[in-house]
Coordinates of C-alpha atoms in Angstrom, one line a residue:
M14 CA 5.8 19.3 24.2
C15 CA 6.8 15.7 23.6
W16 CA 4.6 13.9 21.1
L17 CA 4.2 10.2 21.5
L18 CA 4.9 8.1 18.4
P19 CA 1.5 7.3 16.8
E20 CA 0.3 3.7 16.7
L21 CA 0.7 2.5 13.1
I22 CA -2.0 0.5 11.3
K23 CA -1.2 -3.1 10.8
F24 CA -1.8 -4.8 7.5
G25 CA -3.1 -8.3 7.0
A26 CA -3.4 -10.1 3.7
I27 CA -6.9 -11.1 2.5
E28 CA -7.5 -14.8 2.6
P29 CA -9.0 -16.0 -0.8
K30 CA -12.4 -17.7 -0.6
Y31 CA -12.5 -20.6 -3.1
A32 CA -15.7 -22.3 -4.3
E33 CA -17.0 -25.1 -2.2
E34 CA -16.5 -27.7 -5.0
C35 CA -12.9 -26.7 -5.3
K36 CA -11.7 -26.9 -1.7
D37 CA -9.1 -29.5 -0.5
E38 CA -11.8 -31.6 1.2
V39 CA -13.4 -32.4 -2.1
T40 CA -10.3 -32.5 -4.3
P41 CA -8.7 -36.0 -4.8
G42 CA -5.0 -36.3 -3.9
T43 CA -5.2 -34.0 -0.8
S44 CA -4.7 -35.2 2.7
T45 CA -8.2 -34.1 3.8
F46 CA -10.0 -35.5 0.8
D47 CA -13.4 -37.2 1.5
V48 CA -15.2 -38.9 -1.4
E49 CA -18.6 -38.8 0.4
L50 CA -18.3 -35.1 0.9
M51 CA -17.3 -34.6 -2.7
N52 CA -20.4 -36.5 -3.9
K53 CA -22.6 -34.5 -1.5
E54 CA -21.3 -31.2 -2.6
G55 CA -21.3 -32.1 -6.3
L56 CA -24.9 -33.3 -6.3
S57 CA -26.0 -30.1 -4.7
L58 CA -24.5 -27.9 -7.5
P59 CA -26.7 -26.4 -10.2
D60 CA -26.9 -27.8 -13.7
G61 CA -24.2 -26.6 -15.9
N62 CA -21.5 -26.8 -13.2
P63 CA -18.9 -29.3 -14.5
C64 CA -18.1 -30.6 -11.0
K65 CA -21.7 -31.9 -10.8
K66 CA -20.8 -34.6 -13.4
I67 CA -18.2 -36.2 -11.1
A68 CA -20.5 -36.8 -8.2
G69 CA -22.9 -39.7 -7.7
K70 CA -24.6 -42.0 -5.2
W71 CA -26.5 -45.3 -4.9
A72 CA -30.0 -45.7 -3.4
V73 CA -30.4 -49.2 -2.0
S74 CA -33.8 -50.6 -1.3
E75 CA -35.1 -54.1 -0.3
E76 CA -38.1 -55.8 -1.8
P77 CA -39.9 -59.0 -0.6
P78 CA -39.3 -62.2 -2.6
Q79 CA -41.7 -63.1 -5.4
H80 CA -44.8 -65.2 -4.7
T81 CA -44.3 -68.9 -5.5
G82 CA -47.7 -70.4 -4.6
F83 CA -50.8 -70.3 -2.4
S84 CA -51.6 -72.1 0.8
R85 CA -55.0 -71.8 2.5
G86 CA -55.7 -68.6 0.6
N87 CA -52.5 -67.0 1.5
S88 CA -49.6 -66.3 -0.8
Q89 CA -46.3 -68.0 -0.1
S90 CA -42.9 -66.5 -0.6
H91 CA -39.6 -68.1 -0.3
G92 CA -36.0 -66.9 -0.3
P93 CA -34.2 -63.7 0.9
P94 CA -35.5 -60.2 0.0
I95 CA -34.5 -58.7 -3.3
V96 CA -32.0 -55.8 -3.0
T97 CA -32.2 -53.2 -5.7
H98 CA -29.7 -50.4 -6.4
E99 CA -30.7 -47.1 -8.2
G100 CA -27.7 -45.0 -9.3
E101 CA -27.6 -41.2 -9.6
G102 CA -24.9 -39.2 -11.4
S103 CA -21.5 -40.8 -11.6
A104 CA -22.4 -44.2 -10.1
W105 CA -21.2 -47.6 -11.4
S106 CA -21.0 -51.3 -10.5
T107 CA -18.2 -53.7 -11.1
H108 CA -18.7 -57.3 -12.1
G109 CA -16.0 -59.7 -11.2
Y110 CA -14.7 -61.4 -14.3
D111 CA -11.7 -62.3 -12.1
G112 CA -13.9 -64.0 -9.6
S113 CA -14.4 -61.0 -7.3
D114 CA -17.7 -59.8 -6.0
T115 CA -19.7 -57.0 -7.5
E116 CA -18.8 -53.6 -6.0
W117 CA -20.9 -50.4 -6.0
G118 CA -19.0 -47.2 -6.5
A119 CA -19.8 -43.5 -6.9
G120 CA -17.8 -40.4 -7.6
T121 CA -15.2 -39.7 -10.2
T122 CA -11.6 -39.6 -8.9
Y123 CA -8.3 -40.2 -10.4
D124 CA -8.1 -43.8 -9.0
S125 CA -11.6 -44.6 -10.1
T126 CA -10.8 -43.5 -13.6
I127 CA -7.8 -45.7 -13.8
G128 CA -9.9 -48.6 -12.4
C129 CA -12.5 -48.1 -15.1
S130 CA -9.7 -48.4 -17.7
G131 CA -8.4 -51.6 -16.2
R132 CA -11.8 -53.2 -16.1
E133 CA -12.5 -52.2 -19.7
I134 CA -9.3 -54.1 -20.7
S135 CA -10.3 -57.1 -18.7
R136 CA -13.8 -57.1 -20.3
D137 CA -12.2 -56.9 -23.7
M138 CA -10.0 -59.9 -22.9
K139 CA -13.1 -61.8 -21.7
A140 CA -15.0 -61.0 -24.9
A141 CA -12.0 -62.2 -26.9
D142 CA -12.0 -65.4 -24.9
W143 CA -15.7 -65.9 -25.6
A144 CA -15.2 -65.2 -29.3
H145 CA -12.3 -67.6 -29.5
A146 CA -14.3 -70.4 -27.8
H147 CA -17.2 -69.8 -30.1
D148 CA -15.1 -69.9 -33.2
T149 CA -13.2 -72.9 -32.0
V150 CA -16.4 -74.9 -31.2
D151 CA -17.8 -73.9 -34.5
G152 CA -14.8 -75.1 -36.3
V153 CA -14.7 -78.4 -34.4
M154 CA -18.3 -79.0 -35.3
D155 CA -17.6 -78.4 -39.0
I156 CA -14.7 -80.8 -38.9
T157 CA -16.7 -83.4 -37.0
H158 CA -19.6 -83.1 -39.5
A159 CA -17.2 -83.6 -42.3
L160 CA -15.7 -86.7 -40.8
Y161 CA -19.0 -88.2 -39.9
T162 CA -20.5 -87.5 -43.4
L163 CA -17.6 -89.5 -45.1
P164 CA -19.0 -93.0 -44.1
C165 CA -22.4 -91.8 -45.3
A166 CA -21.0 -91.4 -48.8
L167 CA -19.9 -95.0 -48.9
A168 CA -23.2 -96.4 -47.6
P169 CA -25.0 -98.5 -50.3
D170 CA -28.5 -97.8 -51.5
G171 CA -31.3 -99.8 -50.0
E172 CA -34.5 -101.5 -51.5
F173 CA -37.6 -102.7 -50.0
A174 CA -39.6 -105.1 -52.5
P175 CA -41.1 -108.1 -50.7
M176 CA -43.5 -108.9 -53.7
G177 CA -41.2 -108.1 -56.4
F178 CA -41.9 -104.4 -56.3
G179 CA -41.4 -101.8 -53.6
L180 CA -39.2 -98.8 -52.6
S181 CA -35.6 -98.0 -53.1
F182 CA -33.7 -95.3 -51.2
S183 CA -30.2 -93.9 -50.8
S184 CA -28.9 -94.5 -47.3
G185 CA -26.0 -92.1 -47.8
D186 CA -28.3 -89.1 -48.4
I187 CA -30.3 -90.0 -45.3
C188 CA -27.2 -90.2 -43.2
E189 CA -25.9 -86.8 -44.4
S190 CA -29.3 -85.2 -43.8
I191 CA -29.4 -86.5 -40.2
L192 CA -25.8 -85.2 -39.6
D193 CA -26.7 -81.8 -41.1
R194 CA -29.7 -81.4 -38.7
V195 CA -27.4 -82.3 -35.8
L196 CA -24.8 -79.8 -37.0
T197 CA -27.4 -77.1 -37.3
G198 CA -28.7 -77.7 -33.8
A199 CA -25.2 -77.6 -32.4
K200 CA -24.3 -74.4 -34.1
F201 CA -27.5 -72.8 -32.9
I202 CA -26.6 -73.7 -29.4
N203 CA -23.1 -72.4 -29.8
S204 CA -24.4 -69.1 -31.3
Q205 CA -26.9 -68.7 -28.5
V206 CA -24.2 -69.1 -26.0
S207 CA -22.1 -66.4 -27.8
I208 CA -25.1 -64.1 -28.0
E209 CA -25.9 -64.5 -24.3
N210 CA -22.2 -63.8 -23.4
S211 CA -22.2 -60.7 -25.6
L212 CA -25.4 -59.5 -24.0
Q213 CA -24.1 -60.0 -20.5
W214 CA -20.8 -58.3 -21.5
A215 CA -22.8 -55.3 -22.8
K216 CA -24.8 -55.1 -19.6
D217 CA -21.7 -55.3 -17.5
D218 CA -19.9 -52.7 -19.6
T219 CA -22.9 -50.4 -19.4
A220 CA -23.2 -50.7 -15.6
D221 CA -19.5 -50.0 -15.1
C222 CA -17.9 -46.6 -15.6
N223 CA -16.4 -45.4 -18.9
S224 CA -12.8 -44.3 -18.6
L225 CA -12.9 -41.7 -21.4
Q226 CA -16.1 -40.2 -20.0
N227 CA -14.8 -40.0 -16.5
F228 CA -11.5 -38.5 -17.8
Y229 CA -13.4 -35.7 -19.5
A230 CA -15.6 -35.1 -16.5
R231 CA -12.7 -35.0 -14.1
T232 CA -10.7 -32.7 -16.4
F233 CA -13.5 -30.3 -16.9
C234 CA -14.1 -30.0 -13.1
D235 CA -10.3 -29.5 -12.5
L236 CA -10.3 -26.7 -15.2
H237 CA -13.3 -25.1 -13.5
C238 CA -11.5 -25.2 -10.2
L239 CA -8.3 -23.9 -11.7
R240 CA -10.2 -20.9 -13.2
D241 CA -11.9 -20.3 -9.9
T242 CA -8.5 -20.4 -8.1
V243 CA -6.9 -17.9 -10.5
K244 CA -9.8 -15.5 -10.4
T245 CA -10.2 -15.7 -6.6
G246 CA -6.4 -15.4 -6.1
D247 CA -6.2 -12.4 -8.4
T248 CA -9.1 -10.7 -6.6
A249 CA -7.5 -11.4 -3.2
I250 CA -4.1 -10.1 -4.4
L251 CA -5.6 -6.9 -5.8
K252 CA -7.6 -6.3 -2.6
S253 CA -4.5 -7.0 -0.5
L254 CA -2.4 -4.6 -2.6
E255 CA -5.1 -1.9 -2.4
G256 CA -5.3 -2.4 1.4
A257 CA -1.5 -2.3 1.6
V258 CA -1.3 1.0 -0.3
D259 CA -4.1 2.5 1.9
V260 CA -2.4 1.4 5.1
M261 CA 0.9 2.7 3.9
G262 CA -0.6 6.1 3.1
K263 CA -2.3 6.4 6.4
N264 CA 0.8 5.4 8.3
T265 CA 2.9 7.9 6.3
D266 CA 0.4 10.7 7.1
A267 CA 0.5 9.8 10.7
L268 CA 4.3 9.8 10.8
L269 CA 4.5 13.1 8.9
E270 CA 1.9 14.7 11.2
H271 CA 3.9 13.4 14.2
Y272 CA 7.3 14.7 13.1
S273 CA 5.8 18.0 11.8
A274 CA 4.1 18.6 15.2
N275 CA 7.5 18.0 16.9
L276 CA 9.2 20.3 14.5
Q277 CA 6.6 23.1 15.0
D278 CA 6.9 22.7 18.8
S279 CA 10.7 23.0 18.6
I280 CA 10.3 26.2 16.4
D281 CA 7.8 27.7 18.8
G282 CA 10.0 26.9 21.8
L283 CA 13.0 28.4 20.2
K284 CA 11.0 31.5 19.3
E285 CA 9.8 31.9 22.8
T286 CA 13.2 31.4 24.5
T287 CA 15.3 33.5 22.1
G288 CA 12.8 36.1 20.9
S289 CA 11.5 37.1 24.3
S290 CA 15.0 37.6 25.8
L291 CA 16.2 39.7 22.8
L292 CA 13.1 41.9 23.0
E293 CA 13.4 42.3 26.7
D294 CA 17.1 43.3 26.4
A295 CA 16.3 45.7 23.6
Q296 CA 13.6 47.4 25.6
T297 CA 15.8 47.7 28.7
M298 CA 18.7 49.2 26.7
R299 CA 16.3 51.6 25.0
K300 CA 15.0 52.9 28.3
K301 CA 18.5 53.3 29.6
M302 CA 19.7 55.2 26.5
D303 CA 16.6 57.4 26.6
G304 CA 17.5 58.3 30.1
M305 CA 21.1 59.0 29.3
F306 CA 20.2 61.2 26.3
L307 CA 17.8 63.2 28.5
E308 CA 20.5 63.7 31.1
M309 CA 23.0 64.8 28.5
S310 CA 20.4 67.3 27.1
Q311 CA 20.0 68.8 30.5
M312 CA 23.7 68.9 31.1
L313 CA 24.4 70.7 27.9
S314 CA 21.6 73.2 28.5
T315 CA 23.8 75.0 31.1
E316 CA 27.0 77.1 30.7
V317 CA 30.0 75.0 29.8
M318 CA 33.6 76.2 29.7
R319 CA 35.3 76.5 26.4
S320 CA 37.8 73.7 27.0
S321 CA 35.1 71.3 28.2
R322 CA 32.9 72.4 25.3
S323 CA 35.5 71.3 22.8
T324 CA 35.8 67.9 24.6
A325 CA 32.1 67.4 24.4
S326 CA 32.0 68.4 20.8
R327 CA 34.7 65.8 19.9
A328 CA 32.8 63.1 21.7
L329 CA 29.6 64.0 19.9
D330 CA 31.4 64.0 16.5
H331 CA 32.9 60.6 17.3
F332 CA 29.5 59.2 18.3
S333 CA 27.9 60.6 15.1
A334 CA 30.7 59.2 12.9
L335 CA 30.2 55.7 14.3
F336 CA 26.5 55.5 13.4
D337 CA 26.0 58.0 10.7
D338 CA 24.4 56.7 7.4
S339 CA 23.8 53.4 9.2
Q340 CA 27.3 52.2 8.2
G341 CA 27.7 50.5 11.6
F342 CA 24.7 48.3 10.7
Q343 CA 25.7 47.0 7.3
G344 CA 26.3 43.2 7.4
G345 CA 25.8 43.1 11.1
N346 CA 23.3 41.5 13.5
A347 CA 21.1 43.3 15.9
S348 CA 22.3 41.1 18.8
T349 CA 25.9 42.3 18.3
L350 CA 25.1 46.0 17.4
M351 CA 22.9 46.6 20.4
P352 CA 25.7 46.2 23.0
L353 CA 28.0 48.4 20.8
L354 CA 25.4 51.2 20.6
F355 CA 24.7 50.9 24.3
Q356 CA 28.5 51.0 25.1
E357 CA 29.1 54.1 22.9
T358 CA 26.1 55.8 24.5
E359 CA 27.5 55.2 27.9
N360 CA 30.9 56.5 26.8
L361 CA 29.3 59.7 25.4
H362 CA 27.3 60.1 28.6
S363 CA 30.5 59.9 30.7
V364 CA 32.2 62.5 28.5
I365 CA 29.3 64.9 28.6
S366 CA 28.9 64.4 32.4
L367 CA 32.6 65.2 32.9
A368 CA 32.5 68.2 30.6
S369 CA 29.3 69.6 32.3
S370 CA 30.9 69.2 35.8
D371 CA 33.7 71.7 34.9
R372 CA 31.5 74.9 35.1
P373 CA 32.8 78.5 35.2
S374 CA 32.5 80.6 38.4
S375 CA 29.5 82.8 39.1
A376 CA 31.4 86.0 38.2
A377 CA 32.5 84.5 34.9
Q378 CA 28.9 83.5 34.2
V379 CA 27.7 87.0 35.0
A380 CA 30.4 88.5 32.8
S381 CA 29.4 86.1 30.0
R382 CA 25.8 87.0 30.4
S383 CA 26.6 90.7 30.6
A384 CA 28.7 90.5 27.4
S385 CA 25.8 88.8 25.7
L386 CA 23.5 91.5 26.8
L387 CA 25.9 94.2 25.8
G388 CA 26.3 92.7 22.5
E389 CA 22.5 92.8 22.0
M390 CA 22.4 96.4 23.2
Q391 CA 25.3 97.3 20.9
K392 CA 23.3 95.9 18.0
T393 CA 20.4 98.2 19.0
F394 CA 22.6 101.2 19.3
K395 CA 24.3 100.4 16.0
A396 CA 20.9 100.4 14.3
R397 CA 19.9 103.7 15.9
V398 CA 23.2 105.4 15.0
H399 CA 23.0 104.3 11.5
V400 CA 19.5 105.6 11.3
I401 CA 20.2 109.1 12.6
G402 CA 23.7 109.4 11.3
V403 CA 25.2 110.9 14.4
Y404 CA 28.5 110.4 16.1
H405 CA 30.4 108.7 13.3
T406 CA 33.5 108.1 15.3
L407 CA 31.5 106.7 18.1
A408 CA 29.9 104.5 15.6
Q409 CA 33.3 103.3 14.5
D410 CA 34.2 102.5 18.1
A411 CA 30.8 100.9 18.5
K412 CA 31.6 98.8 15.4
A413 CA 34.8 97.6 17.0
S414 CA 33.0 96.9 20.2
Q415 CA 30.3 95.3 18.3
S416 CA 32.8 93.0 16.5
S417 CA 34.3 92.0 19.8
L418 CA 30.9 91.4 21.3
T419 CA 29.9 89.5 18.2
T420 CA 32.9 87.2 18.7
M421 CA 31.9 86.6 22.3
A422 CA 28.3 86.1 21.2
R423 CA 29.4 83.5 18.7
Q424 CA 31.3 81.7 21.4
A425 CA 28.2 81.7 23.6
V426 CA 26.1 80.4 20.8
T427 CA 28.2 77.2 20.6
S428 CA 26.1 75.7 23.5
A429 CA 23.0 76.1 21.3
D430 CA 24.8 74.2 18.6
V431 CA 25.5 71.5 21.1
L432 CA 21.7 71.3 21.9
D433 CA 21.0 71.0 18.2
E434 CA 23.5 68.2 18.0
V435 CA 21.9 66.5 20.9
R436 CA 18.5 66.8 19.2
H437 CA 20.2 65.3 16.1
E438 CA 21.5 62.5 18.2
S439 CA 18.0 61.9 19.7
T440 CA 16.6 61.6 16.2
L441 CA 19.4 59.3 15.3
S442 CA 18.7 57.2 18.4
F443 CA 15.1 56.9 17.4
L444 CA 16.2 55.7 14.0
L445 CA 18.5 53.3 15.6
D446 CA 15.7 52.0 17.8
L447 CA 13.6 51.5 14.7
D448 CA 16.4 49.8 12.9
R449 CA 17.1 47.6 16.0
T450 CA 13.5 46.6 16.1
W451 CA 13.8 45.6 12.4
W452 CA 16.8 43.5 13.1
A453 CA 15.0 41.8 16.0
L454 CA 12.2 40.9 13.6
R455 CA 14.8 39.9 11.0
E456 CA 16.3 37.5 13.4
H457 CA 13.0 35.7 13.9
L458 CA 12.4 35.7 10.1
D459 CA 15.9 34.2 9.6
S460 CA 15.2 31.5 12.2
Y461 CA 11.8 30.7 10.6
I462 CA 13.3 30.5 7.2
E463 CA 16.1 28.1 8.5
K464 CA 13.5 25.9 10.2
T465 CA 11.4 25.9 7.0
G466 CA 14.4 24.8 5.0
E467 CA 15.0 22.0 7.5
Q468 CA 11.3 21.0 7.3
T469 CA 11.5 21.0 3.5
K470 CA 14.6 18.7 3.7
A471 CA 12.8 16.4 6.1
Y472 CA 9.8 16.2 3.7
K473 CA 12.1 15.6 0.8
S474 CA 13.8 12.8 2.7
S475 CA 10.5 11.3 3.7
F476 CA 9.2 11.3 0.2
M477 CA 12.5 9.7 -1.0
L478 CA 12.0 6.9 1.6
L479 CA 8.4 6.5 0.5
D480 CA 9.4 6.3 -3.1
S481 CA 12.1 3.6 -2.3
Y482 CA 9.6 1.7 -0.2
T483 CA 7.0 1.8 -3.1
A484 CA 9.6 0.6 -5.6
A485 CA 10.7 -2.3 -3.3
F486 CA 7.1 -3.2 -2.7
F487 CA 6.4 -3.2 -6.4
D488 CA 9.4 -5.5 -7.0
V489 CA 8.1 -7.9 -4.3
C490 CA 4.6 -7.9 -5.8
C491 CA 6.1 -8.7 -9.3
C492 CA 8.1 -11.6 -7.8
C493 CA 4.9 -12.9 -6.1
W494 CA 2.9 -12.6 -9.3
C495 CA 5.6 -14.5 -11.3
C496 CA 5.8 -17.2 -8.7
Y497 CA 2.1 -17.5 -8.6
Y498 CA 1.7 -17.8 -12.4
C499 CA 4.6 -20.3 -12.6
C500 CA 2.8 -22.5 -10.0
C501 CA -0.5 -22.2 -12.0
F502 CA 1.3 -23.2 -15.2
I503 CA 2.9 -26.2 -13.5
V504 CA -0.5 -27.3 -12.2
V505 CA -2.1 -27.0 -15.6
V506 CA 0.7 -28.9 -17.3

């Protein structure tokens, strides 16, 4: 029976499922990045997730302008509506110190963090300009005050006495006092301008993003995604490896079952073709040899001439010598010994048939039988003569006759010996049949042992191939792991 090759199971690697906040669509720098999607996914995360700190949004609302007066009992409002912005999470606004308009931004990206740092530098430069202007104006006012107070020191004292008495005063002191009050007012204005600038600077700096804070938030989110990528990738690799081993085991079992079934079918077919033919040949030869031994037994049961009897005796001795003590079976095979046994049996049958065909004449047969009977009678007479002790001379003659008759009787008894030999050969043939059956079974056992050895070699070869495949697969997995961790190390650096 021809077994079809089994359909092998195909293996597919498990695709890792990363966290929603770590996918390419919400990761800056990728081709599919969308900042609005990043803010939406980040704000939906639970508290404690570091990626929630990088998301933000602005809520814009419009309010009517403030009331400025009443007309006929109705309030009057003038101007455009007031637009208000309410930020949530990582939301900021830029104020153009460089003359640009205010922009509203949300979400922490690498570019936005660099932008925050640039605007911090520009605000620091603006604060330095304001401080320089304040200090410069303050110094100018001090110098101006000093210059203007110099003429006051040279001014003469004044008197007012229209009636010979009155008031006297120092005009220099009055001049310096007036200039001091003017200087104090100017410095107050200069300080108020500096205070207002500092307050506005602080408001703008607070409304804008902080580069250090954004850097930490972005870094913590990236580390969170890196950890998720490593854990998810490791889980996918382990599951893929487990699936690969399972698939490989099932495919190996299917292939072994397929080839084992083919091997068993081949053994069964060989057993049916060879075993049945050998058994049939053995049974046929056995039936023929049984028939030939039966015929030879019948042939030898009749009277055979002395010359033919010696020929048959030599043939029987030769047949017995060939297969006596099972020497003809040592180191041989049943398939080769059966034809030899059958051929020798045919030769013996031919010799016995030829010997039995050369029979004596009827007169010779009667004489032989008569001699046999006379011998028996002589034995009886001899016994009687010895009992009664009469006719001693006759007894001597009877003894001579008895000796001759005994010789003839011995020659006649040779046919009985032949029958015993035939019986011996029949017994030997039975033993040969039994031994032949054993060799027939031994042939099947030898064939089974040979096929079992081949099957063992096939199993050994299959397991060696499986071991080589497992070692190669392990090397590939190690290479994949090394490449994977190298990539992770590069990303972290």
